[in-house]
CSV table of C-alpha atoms in Angstrom, one decimal:
chain,number,residue,atom,x,y,z
A,9,MET,CA,18.0,-23.7,-26.5
A,10,GLN,CA,17.2,-21.2,-29.2
A,11,TRP,CA,13.7,-19.9,-29.9
A,12,SER,CA,12.3,-19.7,-33.3
A,13,GLN,CA,10.7,-16.5,-34.5
A,14,GLU,CA,7.3,-18.2,-34.3
A,15,GLU,CA,7.9,-19.2,-30.6
A,16,GLU,CA,9.0,-15.7,-29.8
A,17,GLU,CA,5.9,-14.2,-31.4
A,18,ARG,CA,3.6,-16.6,-29.6
A,19,ALA,CA,5.2,-15.8,-26.3
A,20,ARG,CA,4.8,-12.0,-27.0
A,21,GLU,CA,1.2,-12.5,-27.8
A,22,LYS,CA,0.5,-14.5,-24.7
A,23,ALA,CA,2.2,-11.8,-22.5
A,24,THR,CA,0.2,-9.1,-24.2
A,25,GLU,CA,-3.0,-11.0,-23.7
A,26,ASN,CA,-2.5,-11.6,-20.0
A,27,SER,CA,-1.6,-8.0,-19.5
A,28,LEU,CA,-4.9,-6.6,-20.8
A,29,VAL,CA,-6.6,-6.6,-17.4
A,30,ARG,CA,-4.6,-4.8,-14.7
A,31,VAL,CA,-4.8,-4.9,-10.9
A,32,GLN,CA,-6.8,-2.0,-9.5
A,33,PRO,CA,-4.6,1.0,-8.3
A,34,GLU,CA,-5.7,0.6,-4.7
A,35,ASP,CA,-4.7,-3.1,-4.7
A,36,GLN,CA,-1.4,-2.2,-6.3
A,37,ASP,CA,-0.7,0.2,-3.5
A,38,LYS,CA,-1.5,-2.5,-1.0
A,39,TYR,CA,0.9,-5.0,-2.5
A,40,GLU,CA,3.7,-2.3,-2.4
A,41,ARG,CA,3.0,-1.3,1.2
A,42,GLU,CA,2.6,-4.8,2.5
A,43,ALA,CA,5.3,-6.5,0.5
A,44,SER,CA,7.2,-7.7,3.5
A,45,LYS,CA,4.0,-9.1,5.0
A,46,TYR,CA,3.4,-11.3,2.0
A,47,TRP,CA,7.0,-12.6,1.9
A,48,ASN,CA,6.8,-13.3,5.7
A,49,GLU,CA,3.6,-15.3,5.1
A,50,PHE,CA,5.4,-17.1,2.3
A,51,TYR,CA,8.3,-18.2,4.6
A,52,ASN,CA,5.9,-19.0,7.5
A,53,THR,CA,4.1,-21.3,5.2
A,54,HIS,CA,6.9,-23.0,3.3
A,55,LYS,CA,9.8,-22.6,5.8
A,56,ASN,CA,12.9,-23.9,4.0
A,57,ASN,CA,11.1,-26.5,2.0
A,58,PHE,CA,10.2,-24.6,-1.2
A,59,PHE,CA,13.5,-23.8,-3.0
A,60,LYS,CA,16.4,-26.2,-3.6
A,61,ASP,CA,19.9,-25.3,-2.4
A,62,ARG,CA,21.7,-23.4,-5.3
A,63,ASN,CA,24.7,-25.7,-5.6
A,64,TRP,CA,25.0,-24.4,-9.2
A,65,LEU,CA,26.2,-21.0,-8.0
A,66,PHE,CA,29.9,-21.9,-8.2
A,67,LEU,CA,29.5,-23.1,-11.8
A,68,GLU,CA,27.8,-20.0,-13.0
A,69,PHE,CA,29.5,-17.6,-10.6
A,70,PRO,CA,33.1,-18.7,-9.8
A,71,GLU,CA,33.7,-15.1,-8.9
A,72,ILE,CA,32.0,-15.7,-5.6
A,73,LEU,CA,35.2,-17.1,-4.1
A,74,PRO,CA,38.8,-15.9,-3.9
A,75,LYS,CA,40.9,-17.1,-6.8
A,76,GLY,CA,42.9,-19.6,-4.8
A,77,ARG,CA,39.7,-21.1,-3.4
A,78,LYS,CA,38.1,-21.3,-6.8
A,79,ASN,CA,40.8,-23.7,-8.1
A,80,GLN,CA,40.6,-25.8,-5.0
A,81,ILE,CA,36.8,-26.1,-5.3
A,82,ASN,CA,37.1,-27.1,-9.0
A,83,LYS,CA,39.4,-30.0,-8.0
A,84,GLU,CA,37.6,-31.1,-4.8
A,85,GLU,CA,33.9,-30.8,-5.6
A,86,LYS,CA,33.4,-30.5,-9.3
A,87,SER,CA,31.8,-34.0,-9.4
A,88,SER,CA,29.2,-33.0,-6.8
A,89,TYR,CA,27.7,-30.0,-8.7
A,90,PRO,CA,25.8,-31.7,-11.6
A,91,VAL,CA,22.4,-33.0,-10.5
A,92,LYS,CA,22.2,-36.7,-10.2
A,93,LEU,CA,18.8,-37.9,-11.3
A,94,ASN,CA,17.4,-41.3,-10.1
A,95,ALA,CA,15.6,-43.4,-12.6
A,96,THR,CA,12.4,-42.8,-10.8
A,97,ASN,CA,12.8,-39.0,-10.6
A,98,SER,CA,9.9,-37.4,-12.5
A,99,CYS,CA,11.7,-34.2,-13.3
A,100,THR,CA,14.5,-33.4,-15.7
A,101,ASN,CA,16.2,-30.0,-16.0
A,102,VAL,CA,17.9,-30.1,-19.3
A,103,GLY,CA,21.4,-28.5,-19.3
A,104,PHE,CA,21.1,-26.6,-16.0
A,105,PRO,CA,21.4,-28.6,-12.7
A,106,GLY,CA,19.4,-27.5,-9.7
A,107,MET,CA,17.5,-24.7,-11.3
A,108,PHE,CA,13.9,-24.9,-10.3
A,109,GLU,CA,13.1,-21.5,-9.0
A,110,GLU,CA,9.4,-22.3,-8.9
A,111,GLY,CA,10.1,-25.8,-7.6
A,112,LYS,CA,6.9,-27.0,-6.1
A,113,ASP,CA,4.8,-25.9,-9.0
A,114,TYR,CA,6.8,-28.1,-11.4
A,115,CYS,CA,7.9,-31.3,-9.7
A,116,GLN,CA,8.4,-33.2,-6.5
A,117,ASN,CA,11.5,-35.0,-5.4
A,118,ASN,CA,11.3,-38.6,-4.4
A,119,LEU,CA,10.6,-39.1,-0.7
A,120,VAL,CA,11.8,-42.3,1.0
A,121,ASP,CA,11.4,-42.7,4.8
A,122,GLY,CA,11.4,-38.9,5.2
A,123,LEU,CA,14.5,-38.3,3.0
A,124,THR,CA,14.7,-36.5,-0.3
A,125,SER,CA,17.5,-36.7,-2.9
A,126,VAL,CA,18.7,-33.3,-4.1
A,127,GLU,CA,21.9,-32.6,-6.0
A,128,GLY,CA,23.1,-36.2,-5.3
A,129,HIS,CA,22.8,-35.8,-1.5
A,130,SER,CA,20.2,-37.2,0.9
A,131,TYR,CA,18.3,-34.5,2.9
A,132,ASN,CA,15.9,-34.8,5.7
A,133,LYS,CA,12.7,-33.1,4.4
A,134,ASN,CA,12.4,-31.1,7.6
A,135,GLN,CA,16.0,-29.9,7.4
A,136,ALA,CA,18.1,-28.1,4.8
A,137,GLU,CA,21.5,-29.6,5.5
A,138,PRO,CA,22.8,-32.9,4.1
A,139,VAL,CA,22.3,-35.7,6.7
A,140,THR,CA,25.7,-37.0,5.6
A,141,ASP,CA,27.5,-33.8,6.4
A,142,ASN,CA,27.1,-33.6,10.2
A,143,LYS,CA,30.8,-33.8,10.8
A,144,HIS,CA,31.5,-30.8,8.7
A,145,VAL,CA,28.8,-28.8,10.5
A,146,LYS,CA,30.2,-29.6,13.9
A,147,ASN,CA,33.7,-28.6,12.9
A,148,CYS,CA,32.5,-25.3,11.7
A,149,GLU,CA,30.5,-24.7,14.9
A,150,GLN,CA,33.4,-25.2,17.2
A,151,GLU,CA,35.3,-22.2,16.0
A,152,PRO,CA,35.4,-19.3,18.5
A,153,VAL,CA,33.5,-16.0,17.7
A,154,LYS,CA,35.8,-13.0,17.6
A,155,GLN,CA,34.8,-9.7,19.1
A,156,GLU,CA,34.7,-7.1,16.3
A,157,SER,CA,33.7,-3.5,15.8
A,158,PHE,CA,31.2,-4.7,13.3
A,159,PRO,CA,30.4,-8.2,12.1
A,160,GLY,CA,33.2,-9.3,9.7
A,161,SER,CA,35.4,-6.3,10.3
A,162,GLY,CA,38.4,-8.5,10.5
A,163,ALA,CA,37.7,-10.3,7.3
A,164,THR,CA,39.8,-10.0,4.2
A,165,TYR,CA,37.2,-11.2,1.7
A,166,ARG,CA,33.5,-10.3,2.0
A,167,ILE,CA,30.4,-11.5,0.2
A,168,LEU,CA,27.0,-10.0,0.5
A,169,GLU,CA,23.9,-11.9,-0.5
A,170,VAL,CA,20.8,-9.7,-1.0
A,171,GLY,CA,17.5,-11.4,-0.5
A,172,CYS,CA,18.8,-14.5,1.2
A,173,GLY,CA,15.4,-16.1,1.8
A,174,ALA,CA,15.7,-19.3,3.8
A,175,GLY,CA,19.4,-19.7,2.9
A,176,ASN,CA,19.5,-21.7,-0.3
A,177,SER,CA,22.4,-19.7,-1.5
A,178,ALA,CA,23.9,-18.8,1.8
A,179,PHE,CA,24.5,-22.4,3.1
A,180,PRO,CA,26.2,-23.7,0.0
A,181,ILE,CA,28.5,-20.7,0.2
A,182,LEU,CA,29.1,-21.1,4.0
A,183,LYS,CA,30.0,-24.8,3.5
A,184,VAL,CA,32.9,-23.5,1.5
A,185,ILE,CA,34.0,-20.3,3.2
A,186,CYS,CA,34.2,-21.8,6.7
A,187,ASN,CA,37.4,-23.4,5.4
A,188,THR,CA,38.6,-20.3,3.6
A,189,PRO,CA,40.6,-18.0,6.0
A,190,GLY,CA,39.5,-14.4,6.1
A,191,ALA,CA,36.2,-15.0,4.2
A,192,PHE,CA,32.9,-13.7,5.6
A,193,LEU,CA,29.3,-13.8,4.3
A,194,TYR,CA,26.6,-11.2,5.0
A,195,CYS,CA,23.1,-12.1,4.0
A,196,CYS,CA,20.0,-10.0,4.3
A,197,ASP,CA,16.3,-10.1,3.6
A,198,PHE,CA,13.4,-7.8,4.4
A,199,ALA,CA,11.3,-10.7,5.5
A,200,SER,CA,12.2,-11.2,9.2
A,201,GLY,CA,10.8,-14.8,9.0
A,202,ALA,CA,13.4,-15.6,6.3
A,203,VAL,CA,16.2,-14.2,8.4
A,204,GLU,CA,15.1,-16.2,11.4
A,205,LEU,CA,15.1,-19.4,9.3
A,206,VAL,CA,18.8,-18.7,8.3
A,207,LYS,CA,19.9,-17.9,11.9
A,208,SER,CA,18.2,-21.0,13.3
A,209,HIS,CA,19.8,-23.3,10.9
A,210,LEU,CA,22.4,-25.7,12.3
A,211,SER,CA,25.0,-24.6,9.8
A,212,TYR,CA,24.7,-20.9,10.7
A,213,ASN,CA,27.7,-19.5,12.6
A,214,SER,CA,28.4,-15.9,13.4
A,215,ALA,CA,32.1,-16.6,13.0
A,216,TRP,CA,31.6,-16.7,9.2
A,217,CYS,CA,28.2,-15.1,8.6
A,218,SER,CA,25.9,-12.3,9.7
A,219,ALA,CA,22.3,-12.5,8.7
A,220,PHE,CA,20.2,-9.4,9.2
A,221,VAL,CA,16.8,-7.9,8.3
A,222,HIS,CA,17.1,-5.1,5.7
A,223,ASP,CA,14.8,-3.3,3.2
A,224,VAL,CA,17.0,-2.5,0.3
A,225,CYS,CA,14.4,-0.1,-1.0
A,226,ASP,CA,14.8,2.2,2.0
A,227,ASP,CA,17.8,4.4,1.4
A,228,SER,CA,17.5,5.8,5.0
A,229,LEU,CA,18.4,2.4,6.5
A,230,PRO,CA,22.1,2.0,7.1
A,231,TYR,CA,23.9,-1.3,6.5
A,232,PRO,CA,25.7,-2.9,9.5
A,233,PHE,CA,29.1,-2.3,7.7
A,234,PRO,CA,30.7,0.6,5.8
A,235,ASP,CA,30.5,1.3,2.1
A,236,GLU,CA,33.2,-0.1,-0.3
A,237,ILE,CA,34.1,-3.2,1.6
A,238,GLN,CA,32.3,-5.9,-0.3
A,239,ASP,CA,34.3,-8.1,-2.8
A,240,VAL,CA,31.1,-9.7,-4.2
A,241,ILE,CA,27.4,-8.9,-4.0
A,242,LEU,CA,25.0,-11.7,-5.0
A,243,LEU,CA,21.6,-10.5,-6.4
A,244,VAL,CA,19.8,-13.7,-7.5
A,245,PHE,CA,16.0,-13.7,-8.1
A,246,VAL,CA,15.6,-10.7,-5.9
A,247,LEU,CA,15.4,-7.6,-8.0
A,248,SER,CA,12.3,-9.0,-9.8
A,249,ALA,CA,10.3,-8.8,-6.6
A,250,ILE,CA,10.8,-5.0,-6.3
A,251,HIS,CA,8.7,-2.4,-7.9
A,252,PRO,CA,10.2,-1.3,-11.2
A,253,ASP,CA,10.3,2.3,-10.1
A,254,ARG,CA,12.6,1.5,-7.2
A,255,MET,CA,15.0,-0.9,-8.9
A,256,GLN,CA,17.5,1.7,-10.1
A,257,GLY,CA,17.8,3.2,-6.6
A,258,VAL,CA,18.5,-0.3,-5.2
A,259,VAL,CA,21.2,-1.1,-7.7
A,260,SER,CA,22.9,2.3,-7.3
A,261,ARG,CA,23.0,1.8,-3.5
A,262,LEU,CA,24.4,-1.7,-3.8
A,263,ALA,CA,27.1,-0.4,-6.1
A,264,LYS,CA,28.4,1.9,-3.3
A,265,LEU,CA,28.9,-1.2,-1.1
A,266,LEU,CA,31.4,-2.8,-3.5
A,267,LYS,CA,35.2,-2.3,-3.3
A,268,PRO,CA,36.8,-1.0,-6.4
A,269,GLY,CA,37.2,-4.1,-8.6
A,270,GLY,CA,34.4,-5.8,-6.7
A,271,MET,CA,31.7,-7.8,-8.6
A,272,LEU,CA,27.9,-7.7,-8.5
A,273,LEU,CA,26.5,-11.1,-9.7
A,274,PHE,CA,23.0,-11.0,-11.1
A,275,ARG,CA,20.5,-13.7,-12.2
A,276,ASP,CA,16.7,-13.2,-12.5
A,277,TYR,CA,13.7,-13.9,-14.6
A,278,GLY,CA,13.8,-13.1,-18.3
A,279,ARG,CA,11.1,-11.8,-20.6
A,280,TYR,CA,8.6,-14.5,-21.7
A,281,ASP,CA,9.7,-17.1,-19.2
A,282,THR,CA,7.1,-19.8,-18.7
A,283,SER,CA,6.2,-18.3,-15.3
A,284,GLN,CA,5.2,-15.1,-17.0
A,285,LEU,CA,3.2,-16.7,-19.8
A,286,ARG,CA,1.1,-18.8,-17.4
A,287,PHE,CA,-0.3,-15.7,-15.4
A,288,LYS,CA,-4.0,-15.3,-15.8
A,289,LYS,CA,-5.7,-12.0,-16.7
A,290,GLY,CA,-6.1,-9.7,-13.8
A,291,ARG,CA,-2.7,-10.5,-12.2
A,292,CYS,CA,-0.7,-7.8,-14.1
A,293,LEU,CA,0.4,-4.8,-12.1
A,294,SER,CA,2.1,-3.0,-14.9
A,295,GLU,CA,4.0,-3.9,-18.1
A,296,ASN,CA,5.9,-7.2,-17.4
A,297,PHE,CA,5.2,-6.9,-13.6
A,298,TYR,CA,2.8,-9.3,-12.0
A,299,VAL,CA,1.4,-10.4,-8.6
A,300,ARG,CA,1.2,-14.0,-7.7
A,301,GLY,CA,-1.7,-15.6,-5.8
A,302,ASP,CA,0.2,-15.3,-2.5
A,303,GLY,CA,0.7,-11.6,-2.9
A,304,THR,CA,4.4,-11.7,-3.9
A,305,ARG,CA,5.4,-9.9,-7.1
A,306,VAL,CA,7.7,-10.6,-10.0
A,307,TYR,CA,9.1,-8.7,-12.9
A,308,PHE,CA,10.6,-10.1,-16.1
A,309,PHE,CA,13.7,-8.4,-17.5
A,310,THR,CA,15.4,-7.9,-20.9
A,311,GLU,CA,19.1,-7.7,-21.5
A,312,ASP,CA,18.9,-4.0,-22.3
A,313,GLU,CA,17.0,-3.1,-19.1
A,314,VAL,CA,19.7,-4.9,-17.0
A,315,HIS,CA,22.5,-3.3,-18.9
A,316,ASN,CA,21.1,0.2,-18.5
A,317,MET,CA,20.4,-0.2,-14.7
A,318,PHE,CA,23.8,-1.5,-13.8
A,319,THR,CA,25.9,0.8,-16.0
A,320,LEU,CA,23.9,3.8,-14.8
A,321,ALA,CA,25.0,2.8,-11.3
A,322,GLY,CA,28.6,3.1,-12.5
A,323,LEU,CA,29.4,-0.6,-12.9
A,324,VAL,CA,31.1,-2.1,-15.9
A,325,GLU,CA,29.4,-4.9,-17.8
A,326,VAL,CA,31.4,-8.1,-17.8
A,327,GLN,CA,28.6,-10.5,-18.7
A,328,ASN,CA,25.0,-9.9,-19.7
A,329,LEU,CA,23.2,-12.8,-21.4
A,330,VAL,CA,19.8,-14.5,-21.9
A,331,ASP,CA,19.8,-18.1,-20.8
A,332,ARG,CA,17.1,-20.1,-22.4
A,333,ARG,CA,16.6,-23.6,-21.0
A,334,LEU,CA,14.1,-26.4,-21.6
A,335,GLN,CA,12.8,-28.1,-18.4
A,336,VAL,CA,10.8,-31.3,-18.9
A,337,ASN,CA,8.5,-32.9,-16.3
A,338,ARG,CA,8.4,-36.4,-17.5
A,339,LYS,CA,5.7,-37.5,-15.2
A,340,LYS,CA,3.3,-34.8,-16.2
A,341,LYS,CA,4.6,-34.7,-19.8
A,342,VAL,CA,5.0,-31.0,-19.6
A,343,LYS,CA,7.8,-28.9,-21.3
A,344,MET,CA,8.7,-25.5,-19.9
A,345,GLN,CA,10.7,-23.0,-21.7
A,346,ARG,CA,12.6,-21.1,-19.0
A,347,VAL,CA,14.2,-17.7,-19.6
A,348,TRP,CA,16.7,-16.1,-17.3
A,349,ILE,CA,18.9,-13.1,-17.5
A,350,GLN,CA,22.4,-13.5,-16.1
A,351,GLY,CA,24.9,-10.7,-15.6
A,352,LYS,CA,28.2,-9.9,-14.0
A,353,PHE,CA,29.1,-6.2,-13.3
A,354,GLN,CA,32.3,-4.9,-11.9
A,355,LYS,CA,33.0,-1.7,-10.0
A,356,PRO,CA,35.9,0.1,-11.8
A,357,PHE,CA,39.1,0.6,-10.0
A,358,GLN,CA,39.5,4.2,-8.9
A,359,PRO,CA,42.4,6.1,-10.5
A,360,PRO,CA,45.2,7.0,-8.0
A,361,GLN,CA,44.8,10.4,-6.5
A,362,HIS,CA,48.0,12.5,-7.0
A,363,SER,CA,48.9,14.9,-4.3
A,364,ARG,CA,49.6,18.4,-5.3
């Protein structure tokens, strides 16, 4: 959807109004120091029941998979990606299936005998995997685990997801790559509770995946693999949770992990998204940076900010756009104007070094 000039101006005024009262400096320091504590509390409370699996990833980011596998996915599973809404479902996401990043604030899925319908599949509300997909899970679990010098060292195609949470991106990806020879997924989060949720999931298997705790803001912490081995890095709704002063360092460090020609795929909150405008006074940390009631933080980006960060890290912009969508909660008769920034950035191929 396109915003009118009047809508843009109203959104700007609302953001200015809710930014007038700032969080006290001592509390801002606390939210920075204890960021991992607040996210651990979030996952201890919600487990894997808050966010929906991001089955839309392959539509927006086909670059996640090797070229041959992309074509196969399009043929095999194209029909399964669009959200299938029941007549009794109270929530409609116009034009963008599966995208409810603040899910439980907006709508609830229908529950029947302990099952919920998401993305056209039936899920047990206490589990994250489709109840109809047990055969697939068992087949993946039976593969032997190879001894390696580091996890995934024998892989030919590697994906790193930063900020994996409870696995809402990891498991849709794993469902595909366990049938893709040579593919391996790394996923990390600085909330140890989130990583435990991933590793305890029935679909987790160290033959295709390595989940680990990592604070991307701490440059002194080594990754469990060398630089320049990642084909794809996924950074989805993660950078916004980091203090703005530390974002550039995070992006620059991640760029070093990419192979020449590798892609960093980015999606996050855009300026004047509904979730920004509904903050009350006193929740603003700094310009366009807020703290939620549970202590977790969120920043709202512009295209220019994203462009500058990733290009300063030495990456080439392939895509950088504002995605404005209208979400409608029919039951509550509420319309929400969502704004996201989506970008694709490539590490340039290094020129060949000529011997003297």
